[in-house]
C-alpha positions as a Python dict, from the first residue, in 0.01 Angstrom:
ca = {
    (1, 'X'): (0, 0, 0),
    (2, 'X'): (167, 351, -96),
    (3, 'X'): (193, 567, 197),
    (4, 'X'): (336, 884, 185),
    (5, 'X'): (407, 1234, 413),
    (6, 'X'): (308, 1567, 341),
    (7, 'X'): (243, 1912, 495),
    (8, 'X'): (-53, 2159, 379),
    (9, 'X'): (-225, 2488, 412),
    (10, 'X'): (-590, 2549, 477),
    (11, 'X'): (-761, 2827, 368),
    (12, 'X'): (-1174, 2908, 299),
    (13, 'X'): (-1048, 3165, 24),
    (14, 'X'): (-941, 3118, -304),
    (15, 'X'): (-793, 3428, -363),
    (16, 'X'): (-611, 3391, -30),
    (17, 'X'): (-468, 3054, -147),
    (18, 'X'): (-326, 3207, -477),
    (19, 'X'): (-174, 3525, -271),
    (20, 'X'): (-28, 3237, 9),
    (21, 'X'): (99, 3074, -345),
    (22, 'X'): (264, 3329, -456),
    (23, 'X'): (455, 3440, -135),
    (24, 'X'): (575, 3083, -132),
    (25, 'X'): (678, 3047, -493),
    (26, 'X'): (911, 3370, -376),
    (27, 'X'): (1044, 3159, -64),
    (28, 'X'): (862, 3261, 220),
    (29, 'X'): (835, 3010, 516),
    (30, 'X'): (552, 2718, 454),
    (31, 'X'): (576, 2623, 761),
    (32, 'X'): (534, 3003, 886),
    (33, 'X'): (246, 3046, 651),
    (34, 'X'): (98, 2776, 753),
    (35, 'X'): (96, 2863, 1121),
    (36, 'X'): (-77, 3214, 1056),
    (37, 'X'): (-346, 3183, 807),
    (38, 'X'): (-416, 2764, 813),
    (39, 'X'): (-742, 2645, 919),
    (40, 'X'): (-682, 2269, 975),
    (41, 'X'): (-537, 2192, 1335),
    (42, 'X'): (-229, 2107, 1179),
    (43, 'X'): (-135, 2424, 1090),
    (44, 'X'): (12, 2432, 1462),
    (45, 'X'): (272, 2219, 1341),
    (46, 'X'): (348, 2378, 995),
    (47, 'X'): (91, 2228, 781),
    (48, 'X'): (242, 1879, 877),
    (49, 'X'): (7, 1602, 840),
    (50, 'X'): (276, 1309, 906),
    (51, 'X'): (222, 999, 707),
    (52, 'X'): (-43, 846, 580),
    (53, 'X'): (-140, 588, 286),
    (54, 'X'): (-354, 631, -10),
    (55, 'X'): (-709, 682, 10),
    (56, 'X'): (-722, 837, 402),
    (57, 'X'): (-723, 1156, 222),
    (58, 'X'): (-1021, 1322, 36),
    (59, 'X'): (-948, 1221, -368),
    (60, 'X'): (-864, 1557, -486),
    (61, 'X'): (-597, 1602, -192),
    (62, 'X'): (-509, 1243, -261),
    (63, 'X'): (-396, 1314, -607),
    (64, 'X'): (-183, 1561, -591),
    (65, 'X'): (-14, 1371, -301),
    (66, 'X'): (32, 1061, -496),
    (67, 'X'): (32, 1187, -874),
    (68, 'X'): (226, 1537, -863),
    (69, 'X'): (582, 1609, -783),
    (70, 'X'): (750, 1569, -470),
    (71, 'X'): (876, 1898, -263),
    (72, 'X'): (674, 2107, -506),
    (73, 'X'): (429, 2291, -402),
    (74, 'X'): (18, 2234, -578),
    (75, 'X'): (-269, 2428, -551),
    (76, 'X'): (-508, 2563, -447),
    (77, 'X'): (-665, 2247, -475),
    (78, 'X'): (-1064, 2292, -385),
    (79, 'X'): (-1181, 2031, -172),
    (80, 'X'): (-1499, 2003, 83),
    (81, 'X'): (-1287, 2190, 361),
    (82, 'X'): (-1175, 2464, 115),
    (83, 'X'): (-851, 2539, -69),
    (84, 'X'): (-563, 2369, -29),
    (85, 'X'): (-161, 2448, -100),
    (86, 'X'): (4, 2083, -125),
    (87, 'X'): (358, 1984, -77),
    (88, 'X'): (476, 1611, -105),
    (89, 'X'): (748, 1535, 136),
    (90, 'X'): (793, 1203, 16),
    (91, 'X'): (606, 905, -117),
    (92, 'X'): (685, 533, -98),
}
């Protein structure tokens, strides 16, 4: 079963998803961003969500995680919860 470990931000905004993009694409701080403007509980710990295998994730968040690039950084990918910016750590 592939499991894999990533780290997110949470936002109800699109347009705040695309700004939080862009800051990042310039090298600001995920783990910073994701402390101040997440709304998932993990933003207390950067965005972290550990690991986790495929399917325990909603299928839009699940396929960036196990489709896109690793380290790079997708979205905002529109889910139930709202938008999300998506970075594989790794995948096995």
């Amino acid at each position: 079963m592939a499991t894999a470990s990533a780290r997110h931000i949470l936002v109800k905004d699109k347009v705040l998803a695309e700004k939080l993009k862009q800051q990042l694409d310039k090298g600001a701080d995920f783990a910073k961003l994701a402390k101040k403007h997440s709304t998932c509980p993990s933003g207390k710990r950067g965005g972290d969500l550990g690991e986790f295998r495929r399917g325990q994730m909603v299928k839009a968040f699940d396929d960036v995680v196990f489709k896109k690039d690793v380290l790079k950084i997708h979205g905002p990918v529109k889910t139930r919860f709202g938008f999300h910016l998506i970075q594989t750590i790794y995948r096995s």
